[in-house]
Short mmCIF file of C-alpha atoms in Angstrom, two decimals:
data_model
loop_
_atom_site.label_atom_id
_atom_site.label_comp_id
_atom_site.label_asym_id
_atom_site.label_seq_id
_atom_site.Cartn_x
_atom_site.Cartn_y
_atom_site.Cartn_z
CA UNK A 1 -23.71 1.71 6.29
CA UNK A 2 -20.55 0.37 7.90
CA UNK A 3 -18.74 -2.83 6.95
CA UNK A 4 -15.50 -4.35 8.20
CA UNK A 5 -12.90 -4.37 5.39
CA UNK A 6 -12.08 -7.80 3.97
CA UNK A 7 -9.88 -7.59 0.86
CA UNK A 8 -8.38 -4.13 0.40
CA UNK A 9 -9.57 -2.16 -2.61
CA UNK A 10 -5.98 -1.32 -3.61
CA UNK A 11 -5.30 -5.04 -4.14
CA UNK A 12 -8.45 -5.57 -6.19
CA UNK A 13 -7.54 -2.48 -8.26
CA UNK A 14 -4.02 -3.82 -8.86
CA UNK A 15 -5.48 -7.08 -10.14
CA UNK A 16 -8.02 -5.28 -12.34
CA UNK A 17 -5.23 -3.20 -13.89
CA UNK A 18 -3.22 -6.37 -14.57
CA UNK A 19 -6.24 -7.87 -16.34
CA UNK A 20 -6.65 -4.73 -18.43
CA UNK A 21 -2.96 -4.83 -19.37
CA UNK A 22 -3.26 -8.46 -20.42
CA UNK A 23 -6.32 -7.60 -22.50
CA UNK A 24 -4.45 -4.81 -24.28
CA UNK A 25 -1.52 -7.13 -25.05
CA UNK A 26 -3.96 -9.74 -26.36
CA UNK A 27 -5.92 -7.18 -28.40
CA UNK A 28 -9.10 -7.99 -26.51
CA UNK A 29 -11.82 -5.38 -26.15
CA UNK A 30 -14.22 -5.90 -23.27
CA UNK A 31 -15.86 -2.52 -22.52
CA UNK A 32 -17.29 -3.69 -19.20
CA UNK A 33 -13.78 -4.45 -17.91
CA UNK A 34 -12.56 -1.00 -19.00
CA UNK A 35 -15.51 0.62 -17.20
CA UNK A 36 -14.86 -1.46 -14.07
CA UNK A 37 -11.16 -0.58 -14.06
CA UNK A 38 -12.06 3.12 -14.39
CA UNK A 39 -14.42 2.89 -11.41
CA UNK A 40 -11.93 0.94 -9.28
CA UNK A 41 -9.11 3.37 -10.09
CA UNK A 42 -11.33 6.31 -9.21
CA UNK A 43 -12.50 4.82 -5.90
CA UNK A 44 -9.07 3.62 -4.79
CA UNK A 45 -7.21 6.86 -5.47
CA UNK A 46 -7.46 8.11 -1.87
CA UNK A 47 -7.37 6.81 1.71
CA UNK A 48 -10.33 4.56 0.90
CA UNK A 49 -7.95 2.19 -0.91
CA UNK A 50 -7.35 0.44 2.42
CA UNK A 51 -11.04 -0.41 2.64
CA UNK A 52 -12.74 -3.10 0.57
CA UNK A 53 -15.07 -3.09 -2.42
CA UNK A 54 -17.88 -1.67 -0.31
CA UNK A 55 -16.32 1.66 -1.33
CA UNK A 56 -17.26 0.82 -4.93
CA UNK A 57 -20.78 -0.05 -3.81
CA UNK A 58 -21.11 3.29 -2.02
CA UNK A 59 -19.65 5.16 -5.03
CA UNK A 60 -22.18 3.56 -7.39
CA UNK A 61 -25.00 4.19 -4.93
CA UNK A 62 -24.01 7.87 -4.69
CA UNK A 63 -23.80 8.14 -8.51
CA UNK A 64 -27.29 6.73 -8.88
CA UNK A 65 -28.65 9.12 -6.24
CA UNK A 66 -27.16 12.11 -8.07
CA UNK A 67 -28.87 11.25 -11.38
#
């Protein structure tokens, strides 16, 4: 599937990492946020970071298919 990028993944990832940092400073533990940040960091660590969150969708779809 092909989608036109809207909001670049690298910007979403930056925001997610800021949220995680705030959570650590506030001693909050939300496992779903940690898991999301891990996925976003993994999917935005290459040239795909200029695309949008459809990269995350494709990553999760591929993970499910490989189970």
